[in-house]
Amino acid sequence: MPSRPLATFFVLAAAAAPLLLAAAVPLKSGVTFAYRDMHVTPGDDFDAYANGGWRAAAAIPPDRSSIGVGYEVSQRAERRNAELVRDAGAGNPAADTTRRMIADYYGAYMDMVGIEARGLAPIRPQLAEIDSIASRTDLARALGSRLRADVDALNNTNFWTENLFGLWVTQKLDEPDRTVPYLLQGGLGMPEREYYVSRDPENAKLRAAYRTYVAAMLRLAGFTDPDARADRIVALESRIASAQADRVTSEDVDKANNPWRTADLDRLAPGLDWNVYLAAAHLKDQPVIVAWQPDAIRRISALVASEPLQAWKDWLAFHTLNRGANYLPQAYDDLHFGFYGRTMQGTPLQRARWKRALGYVNADLGDAVGKIYAARYFSASSKAEVQEMVRNLLTAFDRRINTLAWMSPNTKAAARAKIRTLRVGVGYPETWRDYAGLTIRRDDPLGNAWRAQEWEYRHQLAKLGRPVDRGEWWMTPQTVNAVNLPLQNALNFPAAILEAPYFDAKADAAANYGAIGAVIGHEISHSFDNSGAEFSATGKLENWWTPEDFAHFKAASAQLVRQYDGYEPIPGVHLKGEQELGENIADVAGLSAAYDAYHLSLHGRPAPVIDGLTGDQRFFLAFAQAWRQKTREAALRQQIITDGHAPAPQRAETVRNLDAWYSAYGVKPGERLYLAPAGRVRIW
Ligand SMILES: [Zn+2]
């Protein structure tokens, strides 16, 4: 069975309304009429109909790769975060309090004068340590000491780390009561192996730009022979890329459950000195490590022995600089942005420093900020209202599953058990991290980041051997996103996404169900889709579908793969229906369930007509408007290559799979989005 990660709702690469339009007062209907383009027939291009007026006026800010709702909402969260961080330092809070940590972390990052004065000094001890590597044993120790909990295969689906490997700690796939460490492939500076192995001329250009960047970084840091070193580094990474599993394989959870006894690692994956590596990574006492991509880990381990020691030393030195560049003097920061922002994303301008400072505070002290954020900005009445929507969504799903003709009774019972036991977190977690033991210094931004990452790593290691906490959150309340946690049979909807236009306590229900309702439905559906079918109500990896259930699902999903393969947002570049399948199914299912839930919320009363639009019209319009987005071509290209989600305009056009959309907008055969009833994909 092809498997997919359950994944987050979207990747926040971007998006925002221009100030001019953002200032428009939202209508009571919850949709914005001025965003529409009335020259477009809804059935030809529903995204253009719903958002064409907005798109014509919207300008992507120079420091962004896109603009749209996600950015609009995240800007609100950012303003609040800024306010909160500023207040944290007020009144000189005592040392070791989280308020002091927040203030000092932020202050250290903003202290450009101090950063320039210190130069490379903060990173020199690490570079010296790398320089002193004289043997493969030393190398294994250096590699092990850099292992961090910076990947996440099933919740936030982050498969990238520039360290040799990445660690993820959660329950064992087939023993939900046991917490284990998962090891994932890593080692690349560009965000996906395809950049190294593809024959596409655009990717060849990026490879050349990357090599130039690597040399420039080494030259700036005073390394001799930077060009020769860059050649070695890029050659080594190309071999690592060839050794790596591709994205589709990485996402296949059925290939991931490979518990390796640590005592057997030297035999299972010879090359790397595993004893030394695990000791340096504080994993020596673990009886088992789960190899997520076993072939890749085996082949990368072999490269540690076969590739020249000097190539590995160069690679370590470069990645130490690369990871630290954002915290080093301006010249390093600029160089880093020049490649990752300008070249790879097409973004002309670096984001303002204070915004980046907030981003790092949130990444490294997320719960400290989140606790204050939730208390200040998320009302009890909003929480209750969203919980009511969640109940209606769950009822809608339960009814849909109960009436499915194709699903066998046993499978239905298992699905309904998952609905009953699903833990839906709204706003914020029930318990908070306290960051005890983490040192944050006012004069050491680079050290703060590294210590925070090490603290996070220790925090994750501390979960090993303890009971599994099914209430654990994997997103902070101030994050504008949502996530499905398959192993915990749980969902997180952070406070920061429960905001207009996704959710507006003052708006009519149709718009709320079309916008945040579809988001909630999307996440719920991941519990029952081709990935969700792999996990029982307890989060155990065991497929609860019959072969017949799967056959129907596969046939229906093949239709959806074709539907998305047919989209060509950039001439010559088609969407990857197979890569996006799980997310596209979730969009169809989420929208369908949100539609049912909206009608449940009416309790048999007719929907009001507001400003000439019926309830169903507003529902679909709000859905499409929640996807209004404009993206730079380079970023769009990167998204199509690397991401499991379809671009926003195609997500808006999910509507073409629902019968109710055809009647709401009078969509007729011959219109571009029209699908004959048999071609509309209904899985749930
Ligand atoms: Zn999703």
mmCIF file of N, CA and C in Angstrom, residues 517-564:
data_model
loop_
_atom_site.group_PDB
_atom_site.id
_atom_site.type_symbol
_atom_site.label_atom_id
_atom_site.label_comp_id
_atom_site.label_asym_id
_atom_site.label_seq_id
_atom_site.Cartn_x
_atom_site.Cartn_y
_atom_site.Cartn_z
ATOM 1 N N GLY A 517 -13.380 25.054 9.100
ATOM 2 C CA GLY A 517 -14.038 23.742 9.121
ATOM 3 C C GLY A 517 -13.361 22.775 8.161
ATOM 4 N N ALA A 518 -13.006 23.279 6.975
ATOM 5 C CA ALA A 518 -12.335 22.423 5.995
ATOM 6 C C ALA A 518 -10.920 22.069 6.461
ATOM 7 N N VAL A 519 -10.283 22.993 7.195
ATOM 8 C CA VAL A 519 -8.956 22.696 7.759
ATOM 9 C C VAL A 519 -9.074 21.569 8.783
ATOM 10 N N ILE A 520 -10.065 21.706 9.661
ATOM 11 C CA ILE A 520 -10.259 20.679 10.694
ATOM 12 C C ILE A 520 -10.600 19.340 10.025
ATOM 13 N N GLY A 521 -11.482 19.401 9.028
ATOM 14 C CA GLY A 521 -11.860 18.185 8.310
ATOM 15 C C GLY A 521 -10.666 17.543 7.615
ATOM 16 N N HIS A 522 -9.823 18.392 7.046
ATOM 17 C CA HIS A 522 -8.604 17.906 6.386
ATOM 18 C C HIS A 522 -7.769 17.089 7.379
ATOM 19 N N GLU A 523 -7.560 17.647 8.557
ATOM 20 C CA GLU A 523 -6.717 16.954 9.546
ATOM 21 C C GLU A 523 -7.387 15.683 10.059
ATOM 22 N N ILE A 524 -8.701 15.748 10.319
ATOM 23 C CA ILE A 524 -9.398 14.543 10.786
ATOM 24 C C ILE A 524 -9.266 13.438 9.739
ATOM 25 N N SER A 525 -9.417 13.816 8.470
ATOM 26 C CA SER A 525 -9.434 12.789 7.428
ATOM 27 C C SER A 525 -8.104 12.044 7.336
ATOM 28 N N HIS A 526 -7.017 12.691 7.730
ATOM 29 C CA HIS A 526 -5.731 11.983 7.713
ATOM 30 C C HIS A 526 -5.765 10.750 8.624
ATOM 31 N N SER A 527 -6.671 10.739 9.589
ATOM 32 C CA SER A 527 -6.769 9.583 10.481
ATOM 33 C C SER A 527 -7.397 8.381 9.786
ATOM 34 N N PHE A 528 -8.051 8.640 8.632
ATOM 35 C CA PHE A 528 -8.751 7.550 7.943
ATOM 36 C C PHE A 528 -8.247 7.328 6.534
ATOM 37 N N ASP A 529 -7.260 8.104 6.105
ATOM 38 C CA ASP A 529 -6.814 7.977 4.713
ATOM 39 C C ASP A 529 -5.798 6.842 4.585
ATOM 40 N N ASN A 530 -5.100 6.814 3.474
ATOM 41 C CA ASN A 530 -4.179 5.694 3.254
ATOM 42 C C ASN A 530 -3.087 5.629 4.314
ATOM 43 N N SER A 531 -2.728 6.753 4.917
ATOM 44 C CA SER A 531 -1.792 6.701 6.043
ATOM 45 C C SER A 531 -2.520 6.330 7.318
ATOM 46 N N GLY A 532 -3.665 6.988 7.539
ATOM 47 C CA GLY A 532 -4.425 6.724 8.760
ATOM 48 C C GLY A 532 -4.852 5.272 8.848
ATOM 49 N N ALA A 533 -5.087 4.637 7.688
ATOM 50 C CA ALA A 533 -5.495 3.229 7.668
ATOM 51 C C ALA A 533 -4.411 2.327 8.232
ATOM 52 N N GLU A 534 -3.201 2.871 8.329
ATOM 53 C CA GLU A 534 -2.078 2.078 8.836
ATOM 54 C C GLU A 534 -2.019 2.075 10.364
ATOM 55 N N PHE A 535 -2.748 3.009 10.998
ATOM 56 C CA PHE A 535 -2.632 3.154 12.447
ATOM 57 C C PHE A 535 -3.986 2.939 13.113
ATOM 58 N N SER A 536 -3.988 2.081 14.132
ATOM 59 C CA SER A 536 -5.230 1.802 14.851
ATOM 60 C C SER A 536 -5.559 2.945 15.802
ATOM 61 N N ALA A 537 -6.667 2.773 16.553
ATOM 62 C CA ALA A 537 -7.080 3.797 17.511
ATOM 63 C C ALA A 537 -6.021 4.032 18.586
ATOM 64 N N THR A 538 -5.167 3.051 18.856
ATOM 65 C CA THR A 538 -4.109 3.234 19.858
ATOM 66 C C THR A 538 -2.818 3.762 19.234
ATOM 67 N N GLY A 539 -2.830 3.979 17.914
ATOM 68 C CA GLY A 539 -1.624 4.470 17.264
ATOM 69 C C GLY A 539 -0.679 3.356 16.841
ATOM 70 N N LYS A 540 -1.148 2.126 16.931
ATOM 71 C CA LYS A 540 -0.303 0.991 16.517
ATOM 72 C C LYS A 540 -0.318 0.869 14.999
ATOM 73 N N LEU A 541 0.870 0.576 14.457
ATOM 74 C CA LEU A 541 0.968 0.363 13.008
ATOM 75 C C LEU A 541 0.368 -0.996 12.677
ATOM 76 N N GLU A 542 -0.894 -1.009 12.302
ATOM 77 C CA GLU A 542 -1.537 -2.249 11.859
ATOM 78 C C GLU A 542 -2.680 -1.842 10.947
ATOM 79 N N ASN A 543 -2.636 -2.323 9.751
ATOM 80 C CA ASN A 543 -3.635 -1.892 8.786
ATOM 81 C C ASN A 543 -4.992 -2.486 9.133
ATOM 82 N N TRP A 544 -5.978 -1.609 9.274
ATOM 83 C CA TRP A 544 -7.306 -2.087 9.667
ATOM 84 C C TRP A 544 -8.270 -2.131 8.477
ATOM 85 N N TRP A 545 -7.708 -2.065 7.274
ATOM 86 C CA TRP A 545 -8.552 -2.190 6.081
ATOM 87 C C TRP A 545 -8.477 -3.604 5.529
ATOM 88 N N THR A 546 -9.562 -4.048 4.882
ATOM 89 C CA THR A 546 -9.528 -5.326 4.163
ATOM 90 C C THR A 546 -8.936 -5.073 2.773
ATOM 91 N N PRO A 547 -8.514 -6.113 2.092
ATOM 92 C CA PRO A 547 -8.017 -5.927 0.722
ATOM 93 C C PRO A 547 -9.070 -5.296 -0.192
ATOM 94 N N GLU A 548 -10.349 -5.608 0.032
ATOM 95 C CA GLU A 548 -11.412 -5.027 -0.809
ATOM 96 C C GLU A 548 -11.527 -3.521 -0.539
ATOM 97 N N ASP A 549 -11.462 -3.144 0.747
ATOM 98 C CA ASP A 549 -11.506 -1.714 1.092
ATOM 99 C C ASP A 549 -10.373 -0.994 0.364
ATOM 100 N N PHE A 550 -9.220 -1.635 0.433
ATOM 101 C CA PHE A 550 -8.049 -1.000 -0.152
ATOM 102 C C PHE A 550 -8.176 -0.891 -1.668
ATOM 103 N N ALA A 551 -8.746 -1.919 -2.283
ATOM 104 C CA ALA A 551 -8.905 -1.891 -3.743
ATOM 105 C C ALA A 551 -9.794 -0.723 -4.165
ATOM 106 N N HIS A 552 -10.883 -0.512 -3.432
ATOM 107 C CA HIS A 552 -11.753 0.609 -3.782
ATOM 108 C C HIS A 552 -11.021 1.935 -3.591
ATOM 109 N N PHE A 553 -10.343 2.008 -2.453
ATOM 110 C CA PHE A 553 -9.618 3.239 -2.141
ATOM 111 C C PHE A 553 -8.576 3.539 -3.211
ATOM 112 N N LYS A 554 -7.890 2.498 -3.632
ATOM 113 C CA LYS A 554 -6.828 2.682 -4.612
ATOM 114 C C LYS A 554 -7.388 3.161 -5.952
ATOM 115 N N ALA A 555 -8.524 2.569 -6.341
ATOM 116 C CA ALA A 555 -9.137 2.976 -7.604
ATOM 117 C C ALA A 555 -9.555 4.443 -7.527
ATOM 118 N N ALA A 556 -10.176 4.808 -6.400
ATOM 119 C CA ALA A 556 -10.630 6.193 -6.250
ATOM 120 C C ALA A 556 -9.433 7.136 -6.185
ATOM 121 N N SER A 557 -8.376 6.708 -5.524
ATOM 122 C CA SER A 557 -7.249 7.626 -5.396
ATOM 123 C C SER A 557 -6.477 7.754 -6.712
ATOM 124 N N ALA A 558 -6.498 6.701 -7.537
ATOM 125 C CA ALA A 558 -5.833 6.805 -8.844
ATOM 126 C C ALA A 558 -6.477 7.914 -9.680
ATOM 127 N N GLN A 559 -7.789 8.035 -9.520
ATOM 128 C CA GLN A 559 -8.513 9.092 -10.230
ATOM 129 C C GLN A 559 -8.030 10.478 -9.766
ATOM 130 N N LEU A 560 -7.775 10.576 -8.471
ATOM 131 C CA LEU A 560 -7.336 11.867 -7.930
ATOM 132 C C LEU A 560 -5.888 12.164 -8.352
ATOM 133 N N VAL A 561 -5.068 11.145 -8.435
ATOM 134 C CA VAL A 561 -3.696 11.331 -8.929
ATOM 135 C C VAL A 561 -3.751 11.926 -10.330
ATOM 136 N N ARG A 562 -4.608 11.369 -11.190
ATOM 137 C CA ARG A 562 -4.720 11.877 -12.572
ATOM 138 C C ARG A 562 -5.228 13.318 -12.586
ATOM 139 N N GLN A 563 -6.205 13.589 -11.704
ATOM 140 C CA GLN A 563 -6.770 14.934 -11.667
ATOM 141 C C GLN A 563 -5.673 15.975 -11.392
ATOM 142 N N TYR A 564 -4.800 15.677 -10.436
ATOM 143 C CA TYR A 564 -3.765 16.659 -10.085
ATOM 144 C C TYR A 564 -2.583 16.622 -11.048
#
